[in-house]
Short mmCIF file of C-alpha atoms (C1' of nucleotides) and ligand atoms in Angstrom, two decimals:
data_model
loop_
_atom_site.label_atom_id
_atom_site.label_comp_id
_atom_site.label_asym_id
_atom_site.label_seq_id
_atom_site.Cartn_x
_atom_site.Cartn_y
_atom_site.Cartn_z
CA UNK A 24 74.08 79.05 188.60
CA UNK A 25 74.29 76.91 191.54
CA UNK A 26 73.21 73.72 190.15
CA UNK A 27 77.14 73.48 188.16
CA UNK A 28 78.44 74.05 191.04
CA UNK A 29 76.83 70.99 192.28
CA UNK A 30 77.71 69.15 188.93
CA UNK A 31 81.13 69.90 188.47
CA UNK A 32 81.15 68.22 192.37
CA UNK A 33 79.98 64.94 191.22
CA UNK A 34 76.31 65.91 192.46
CA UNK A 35 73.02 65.32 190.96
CA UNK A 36 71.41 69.39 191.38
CA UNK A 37 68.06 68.79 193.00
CA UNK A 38 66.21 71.07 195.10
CA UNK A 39 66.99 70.15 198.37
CA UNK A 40 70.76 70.08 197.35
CA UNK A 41 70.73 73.43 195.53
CA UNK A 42 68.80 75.23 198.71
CA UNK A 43 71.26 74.22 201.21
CA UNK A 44 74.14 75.24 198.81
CA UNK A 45 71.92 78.78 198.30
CA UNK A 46 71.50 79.07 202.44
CA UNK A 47 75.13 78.32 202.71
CA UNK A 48 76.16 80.97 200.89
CA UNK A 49 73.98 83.69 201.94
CA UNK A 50 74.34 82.71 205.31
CA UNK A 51 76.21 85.39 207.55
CA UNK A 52 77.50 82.93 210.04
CA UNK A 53 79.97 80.55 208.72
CA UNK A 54 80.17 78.13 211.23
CA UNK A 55 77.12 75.90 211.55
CA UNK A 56 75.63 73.00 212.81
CA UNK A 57 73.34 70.32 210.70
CA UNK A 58 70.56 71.08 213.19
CA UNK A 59 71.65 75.14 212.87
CA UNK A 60 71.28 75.09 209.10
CA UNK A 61 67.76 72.78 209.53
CA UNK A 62 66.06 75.40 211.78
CA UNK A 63 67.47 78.16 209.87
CA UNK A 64 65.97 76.87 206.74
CA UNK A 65 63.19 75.95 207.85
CA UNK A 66 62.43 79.25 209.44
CA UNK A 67 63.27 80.48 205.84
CA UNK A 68 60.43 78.23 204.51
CA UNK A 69 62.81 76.32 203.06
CA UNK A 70 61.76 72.88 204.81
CA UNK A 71 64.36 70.43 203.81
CA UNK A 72 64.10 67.06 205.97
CA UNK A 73 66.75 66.70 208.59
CA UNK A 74 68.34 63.29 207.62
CA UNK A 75 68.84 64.77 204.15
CA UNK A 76 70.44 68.18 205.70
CA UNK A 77 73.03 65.32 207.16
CA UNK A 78 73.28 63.86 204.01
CA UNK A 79 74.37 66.25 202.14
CA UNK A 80 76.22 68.09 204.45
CA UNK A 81 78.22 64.89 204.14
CA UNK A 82 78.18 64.31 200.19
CA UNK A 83 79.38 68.02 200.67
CA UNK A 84 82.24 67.13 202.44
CA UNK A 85 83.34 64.61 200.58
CA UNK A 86 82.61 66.90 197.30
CA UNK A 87 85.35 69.55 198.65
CA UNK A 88 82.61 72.30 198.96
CA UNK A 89 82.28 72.42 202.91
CA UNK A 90 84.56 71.28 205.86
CA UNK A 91 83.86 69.52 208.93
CA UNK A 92 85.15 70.75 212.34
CA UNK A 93 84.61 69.22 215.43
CA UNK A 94 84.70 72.29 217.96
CA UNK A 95 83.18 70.58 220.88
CA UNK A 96 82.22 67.13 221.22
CA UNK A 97 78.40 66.48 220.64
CA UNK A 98 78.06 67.66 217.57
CA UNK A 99 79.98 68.78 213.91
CA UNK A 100 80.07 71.83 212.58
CA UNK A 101 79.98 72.94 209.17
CA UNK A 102 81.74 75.80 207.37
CA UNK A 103 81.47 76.17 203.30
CA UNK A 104 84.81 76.47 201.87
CA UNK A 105 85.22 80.27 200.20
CA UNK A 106 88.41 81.30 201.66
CA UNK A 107 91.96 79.36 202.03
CA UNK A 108 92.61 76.96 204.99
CA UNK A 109 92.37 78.63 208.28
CA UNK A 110 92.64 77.22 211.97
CA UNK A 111 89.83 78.32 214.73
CA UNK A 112 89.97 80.18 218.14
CA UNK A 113 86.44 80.15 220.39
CA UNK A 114 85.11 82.17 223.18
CA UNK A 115 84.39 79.35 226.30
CA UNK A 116 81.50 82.08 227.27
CA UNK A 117 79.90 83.16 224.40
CA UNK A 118 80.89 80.70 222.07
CA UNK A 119 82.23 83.05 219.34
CA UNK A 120 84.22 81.72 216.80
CA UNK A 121 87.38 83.47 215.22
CA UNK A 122 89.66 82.31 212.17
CA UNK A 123 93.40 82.34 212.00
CA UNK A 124 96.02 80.90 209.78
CA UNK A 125 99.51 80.56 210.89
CA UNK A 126 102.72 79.79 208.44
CA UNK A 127 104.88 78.90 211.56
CA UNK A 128 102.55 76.27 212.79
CA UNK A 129 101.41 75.18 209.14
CA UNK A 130 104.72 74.05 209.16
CA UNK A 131 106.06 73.02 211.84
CA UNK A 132 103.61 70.66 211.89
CA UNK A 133 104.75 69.20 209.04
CA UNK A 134 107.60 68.62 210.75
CA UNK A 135 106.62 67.09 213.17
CA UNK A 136 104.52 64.09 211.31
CA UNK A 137 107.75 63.82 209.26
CA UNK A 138 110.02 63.36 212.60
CA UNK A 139 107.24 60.94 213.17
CA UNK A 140 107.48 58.74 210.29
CA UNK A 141 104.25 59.82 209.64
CA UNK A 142 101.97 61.15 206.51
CA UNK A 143 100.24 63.79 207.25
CA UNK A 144 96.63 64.02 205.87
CA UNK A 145 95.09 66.43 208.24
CA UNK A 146 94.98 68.04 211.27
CA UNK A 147 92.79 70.15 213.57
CA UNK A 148 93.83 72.78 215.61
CA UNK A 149 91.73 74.96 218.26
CA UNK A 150 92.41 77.10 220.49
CA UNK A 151 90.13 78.10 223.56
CA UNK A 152 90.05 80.91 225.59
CA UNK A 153 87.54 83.75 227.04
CA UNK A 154 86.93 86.70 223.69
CA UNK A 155 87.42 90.13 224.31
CA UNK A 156 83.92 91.16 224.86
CA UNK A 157 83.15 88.05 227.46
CA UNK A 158 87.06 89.36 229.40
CA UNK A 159 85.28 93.45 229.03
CA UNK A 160 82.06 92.18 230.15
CA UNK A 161 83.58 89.80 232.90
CA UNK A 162 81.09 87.09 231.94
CA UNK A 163 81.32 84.01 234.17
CA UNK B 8 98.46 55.27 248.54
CA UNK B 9 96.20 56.69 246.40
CA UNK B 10 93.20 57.70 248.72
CA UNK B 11 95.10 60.46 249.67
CA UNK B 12 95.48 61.73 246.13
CA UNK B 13 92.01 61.50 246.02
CA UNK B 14 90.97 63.87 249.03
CA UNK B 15 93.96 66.37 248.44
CA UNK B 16 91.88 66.29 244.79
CA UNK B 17 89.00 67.24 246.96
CA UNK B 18 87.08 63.96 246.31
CA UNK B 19 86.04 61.52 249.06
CA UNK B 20 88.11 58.19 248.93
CA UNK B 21 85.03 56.13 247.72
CA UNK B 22 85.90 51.92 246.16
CA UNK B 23 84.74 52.58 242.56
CA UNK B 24 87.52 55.85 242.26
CA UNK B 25 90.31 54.13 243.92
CA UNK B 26 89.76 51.50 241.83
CA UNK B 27 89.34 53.79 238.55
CA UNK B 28 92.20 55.13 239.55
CA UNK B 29 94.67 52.38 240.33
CA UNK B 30 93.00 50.71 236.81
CA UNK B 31 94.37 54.06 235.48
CA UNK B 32 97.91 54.17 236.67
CA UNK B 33 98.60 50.78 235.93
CA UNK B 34 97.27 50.61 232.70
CA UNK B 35 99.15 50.22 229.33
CA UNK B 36 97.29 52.15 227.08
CA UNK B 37 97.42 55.51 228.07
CA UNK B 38 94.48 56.77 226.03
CA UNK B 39 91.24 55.31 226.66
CA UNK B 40 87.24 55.44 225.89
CA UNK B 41 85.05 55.47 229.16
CA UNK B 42 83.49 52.30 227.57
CA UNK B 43 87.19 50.89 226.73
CA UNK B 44 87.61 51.61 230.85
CA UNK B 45 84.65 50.08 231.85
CA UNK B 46 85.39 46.64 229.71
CA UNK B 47 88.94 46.43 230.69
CA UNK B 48 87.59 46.35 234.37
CA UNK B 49 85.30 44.08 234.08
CA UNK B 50 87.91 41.45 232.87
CA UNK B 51 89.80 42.25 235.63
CA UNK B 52 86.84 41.37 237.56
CA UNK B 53 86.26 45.22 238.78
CA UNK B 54 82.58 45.81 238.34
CA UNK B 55 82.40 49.41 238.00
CA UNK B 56 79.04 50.75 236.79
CA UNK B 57 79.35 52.46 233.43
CA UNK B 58 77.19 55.29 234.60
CA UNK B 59 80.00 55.85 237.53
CA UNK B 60 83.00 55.37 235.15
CA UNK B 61 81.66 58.73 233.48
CA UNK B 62 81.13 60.41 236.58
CA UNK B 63 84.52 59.80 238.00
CA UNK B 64 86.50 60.44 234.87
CA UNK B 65 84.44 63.61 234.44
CA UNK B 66 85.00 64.71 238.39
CA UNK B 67 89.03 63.48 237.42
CA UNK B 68 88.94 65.70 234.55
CA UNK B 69 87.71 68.51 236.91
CA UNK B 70 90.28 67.60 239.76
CA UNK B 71 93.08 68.00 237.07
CA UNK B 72 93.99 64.01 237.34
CA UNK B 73 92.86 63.40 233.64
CA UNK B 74 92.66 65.34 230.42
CA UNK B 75 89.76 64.72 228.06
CA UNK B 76 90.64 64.56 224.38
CA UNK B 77 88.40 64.45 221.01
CA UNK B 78 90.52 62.54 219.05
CA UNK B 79 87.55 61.89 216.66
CA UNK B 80 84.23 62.56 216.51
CA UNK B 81 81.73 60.12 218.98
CA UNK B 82 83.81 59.80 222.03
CA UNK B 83 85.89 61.29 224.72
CA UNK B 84 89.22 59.34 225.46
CA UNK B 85 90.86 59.93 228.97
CA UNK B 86 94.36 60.19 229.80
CA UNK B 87 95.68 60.35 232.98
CA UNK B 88 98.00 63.04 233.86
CA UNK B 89 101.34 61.96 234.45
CA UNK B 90 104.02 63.75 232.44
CA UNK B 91 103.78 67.12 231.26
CA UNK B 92 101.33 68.37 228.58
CA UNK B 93 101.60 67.12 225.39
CA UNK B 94 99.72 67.02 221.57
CA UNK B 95 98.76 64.10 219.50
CA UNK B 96 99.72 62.50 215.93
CA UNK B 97 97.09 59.58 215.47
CA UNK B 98 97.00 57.03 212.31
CA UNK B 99 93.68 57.14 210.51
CA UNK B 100 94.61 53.71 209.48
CA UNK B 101 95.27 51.58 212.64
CA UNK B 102 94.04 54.17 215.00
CA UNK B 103 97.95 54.41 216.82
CA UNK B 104 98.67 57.30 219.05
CA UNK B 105 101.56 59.39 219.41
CA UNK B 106 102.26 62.09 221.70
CA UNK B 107 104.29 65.19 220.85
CA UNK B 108 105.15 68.76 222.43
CA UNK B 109 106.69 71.67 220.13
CA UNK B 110 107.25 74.33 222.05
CA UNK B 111 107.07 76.90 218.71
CA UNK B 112 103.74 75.91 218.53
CA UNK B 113 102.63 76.38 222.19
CA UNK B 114 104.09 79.93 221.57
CA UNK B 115 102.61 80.48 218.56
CA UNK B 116 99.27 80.08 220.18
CA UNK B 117 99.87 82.37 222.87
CA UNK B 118 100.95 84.69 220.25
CA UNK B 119 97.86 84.68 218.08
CA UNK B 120 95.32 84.56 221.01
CA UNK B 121 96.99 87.77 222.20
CA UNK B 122 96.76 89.14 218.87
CA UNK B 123 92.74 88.27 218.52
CA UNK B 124 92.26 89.65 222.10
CA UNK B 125 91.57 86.83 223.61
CA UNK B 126 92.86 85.38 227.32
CA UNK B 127 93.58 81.58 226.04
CA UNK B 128 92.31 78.92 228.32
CA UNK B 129 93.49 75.69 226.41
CA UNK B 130 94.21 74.48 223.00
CA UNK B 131 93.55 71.56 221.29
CA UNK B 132 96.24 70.26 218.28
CA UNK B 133 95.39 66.47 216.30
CA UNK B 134 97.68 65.87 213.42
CA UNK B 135 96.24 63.11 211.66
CA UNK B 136 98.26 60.93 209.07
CA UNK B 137 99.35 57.27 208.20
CA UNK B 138 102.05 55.89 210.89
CA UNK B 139 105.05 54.13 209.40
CA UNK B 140 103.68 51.24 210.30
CA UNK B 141 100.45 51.51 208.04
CA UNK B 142 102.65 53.07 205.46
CA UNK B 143 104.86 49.69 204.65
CA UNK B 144 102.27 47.42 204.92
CA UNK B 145 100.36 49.70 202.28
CA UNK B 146 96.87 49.75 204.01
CA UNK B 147 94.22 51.07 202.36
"C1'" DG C 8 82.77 50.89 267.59
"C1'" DT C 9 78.03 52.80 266.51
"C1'" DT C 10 75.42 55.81 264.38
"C1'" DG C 11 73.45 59.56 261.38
"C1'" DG C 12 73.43 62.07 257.49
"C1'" DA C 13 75.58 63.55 253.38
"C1'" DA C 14 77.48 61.88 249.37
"C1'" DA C 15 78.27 58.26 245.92
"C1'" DT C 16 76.81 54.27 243.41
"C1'" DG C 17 74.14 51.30 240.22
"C1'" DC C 18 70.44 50.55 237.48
"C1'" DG C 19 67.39 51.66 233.99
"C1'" DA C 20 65.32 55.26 231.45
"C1'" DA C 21 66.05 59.17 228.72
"C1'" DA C 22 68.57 62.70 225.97
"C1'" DC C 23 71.14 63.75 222.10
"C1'" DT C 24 73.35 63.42 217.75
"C1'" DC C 25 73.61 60.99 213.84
"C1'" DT C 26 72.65 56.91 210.53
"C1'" DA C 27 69.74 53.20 208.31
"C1'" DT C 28 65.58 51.74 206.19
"C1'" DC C 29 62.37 52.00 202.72
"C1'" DA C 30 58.28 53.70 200.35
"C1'" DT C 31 57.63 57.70 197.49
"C1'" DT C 32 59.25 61.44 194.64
"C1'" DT C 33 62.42 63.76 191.65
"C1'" DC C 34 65.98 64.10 188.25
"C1'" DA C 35 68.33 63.36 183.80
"C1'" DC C 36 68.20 61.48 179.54
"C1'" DT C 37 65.87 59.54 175.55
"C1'" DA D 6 56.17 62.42 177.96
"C1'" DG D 7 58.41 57.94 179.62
"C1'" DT D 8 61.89 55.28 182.11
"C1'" DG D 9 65.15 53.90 185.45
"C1'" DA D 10 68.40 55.45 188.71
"C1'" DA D 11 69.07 58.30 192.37
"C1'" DA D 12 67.49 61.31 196.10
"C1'" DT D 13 64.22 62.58 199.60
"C1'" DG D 14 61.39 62.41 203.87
"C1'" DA D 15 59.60 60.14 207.81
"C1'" DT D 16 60.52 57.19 211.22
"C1'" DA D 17 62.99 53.81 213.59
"C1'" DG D 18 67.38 52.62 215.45
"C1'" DA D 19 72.27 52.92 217.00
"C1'" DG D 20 75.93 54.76 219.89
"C1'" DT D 21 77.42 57.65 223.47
"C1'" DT D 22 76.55 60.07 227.50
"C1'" DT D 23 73.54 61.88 231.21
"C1'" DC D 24 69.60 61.79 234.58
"C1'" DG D 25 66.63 60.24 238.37
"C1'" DC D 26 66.13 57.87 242.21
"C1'" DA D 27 66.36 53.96 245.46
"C1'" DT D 28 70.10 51.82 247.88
"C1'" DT D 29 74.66 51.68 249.67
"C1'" DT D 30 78.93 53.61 251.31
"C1'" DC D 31 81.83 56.83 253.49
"C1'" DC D 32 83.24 59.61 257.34
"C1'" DA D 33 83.16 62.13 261.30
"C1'" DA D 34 80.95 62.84 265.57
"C1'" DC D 35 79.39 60.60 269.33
ZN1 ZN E 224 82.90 85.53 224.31
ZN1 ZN E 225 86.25 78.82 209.78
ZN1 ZN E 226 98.72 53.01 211.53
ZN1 ZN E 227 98.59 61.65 225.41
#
DNA sequence: GTTGGAAATGCGAAACTCTATCATTTCACT
DNA sequence: AGTGAAATGATAGAGTTTCGCATTTCCAAC
């Protein structure tokens, strides 16, 4: 049941918020945009207004349920949080997206805020390059 | 004299890019907003259009004389190259920037984009955290 | 040094993503 | 069912960046 999932987040279960959490989950691509998971829905005939897919994409953030990545500029992308933390590589052609998670850079990274004086609190970490289909296929 | 670093960059020595330019080499900051650019000019009393300030950093990105980084969502800062490549630790508090180059890390990612099959192009690393300054003076 | 044509600039309009506003609807609890 | 707080949807607006096009500038050939 969804809606304690949305509960035990701090969230009032309405529809709206219970749909997207639904979509999210059956969803086969795990990377999405706010506009990605509006048309999807919608083309589910789930129509859920678009401010209020930014809204709660937002209030899901905060919540702990999805994280925010900002692959390219122009525009977020959202990814629901099943598995542990993972870093992201993407195709420049094709725009494919892999996941990765890497103990050596986990930590050095760590070390490095620390060398820094700093506090670490987050950090983002992509990595760009042409995917083995686009390099096979010789896309330009 | 910089037209000439201009045309071996393939771009014709026009006013508004040797000006963006010199602005560029001689400024302070090393990170910078197009709009943060286009202000600082125009107290120096170098109208530059704004439209033309994201041209030429855009062409300058292309000619290798800047890099383009994402530091947060809404904006692209610019940095002109100068020394050699580098990463960035910024405060989330007072919005400080500090550079950094680990070269486990830069193997690391060679490492894993060779694993996933993939011929990396670039990389992009943001550790965000609280600098020691924001850290004594307790800012919330 | 003029001149001609290609390229660059500046201005305003437009595109694009995202947020704010606010009237209306829905939710949770009696 | 009734009530008030909270959420939604539609639209307008904000912030950043790009586009279109008339005008200006650069540069190389005369
Ligand atoms: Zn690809
Ligand atoms: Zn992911
Ligand atoms: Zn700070
Ligand atoms: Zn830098």
């Amino acid at each position: 049941m969804e809606s304690q999932d949305l509960k035990k987040a701090g969230l009032k279960a309405t529809l709206p918020r219970l749909k997207i959490l639904k979509f999210l989950e059956a969803s086969q691509v795990r990377h999405m945009s706010a506009e990605d998971v509006y048309k999807a829905m919608l083309e589910n005939g789930d129509e859920v207004g678009l401010a209020t897919i930014y809204r709660v994409l937002t209030q899901f953030e905060a919540a702990g349920l999805v994280t925010r990545h900002h692959f390219d500029e122009g525009h977020s992308m959202f990814e629901l949080n099943q598995g542990s933390h993972h870093d992201h590589i993407l195709c420049v052609k094709c725009g494919r997206v892999d996941e990765f998670m890497d103990p050596v850079i986990e930590e050095q990274q760590h070390k490095i805020a620390e060398a820094k004086g700093y506090e670490m609190t987050d950090h983002a970490l992509y990595i760009y390059g042409i995917c083995p289909n686009c390099r096979k296929s010789g896309k330009k």
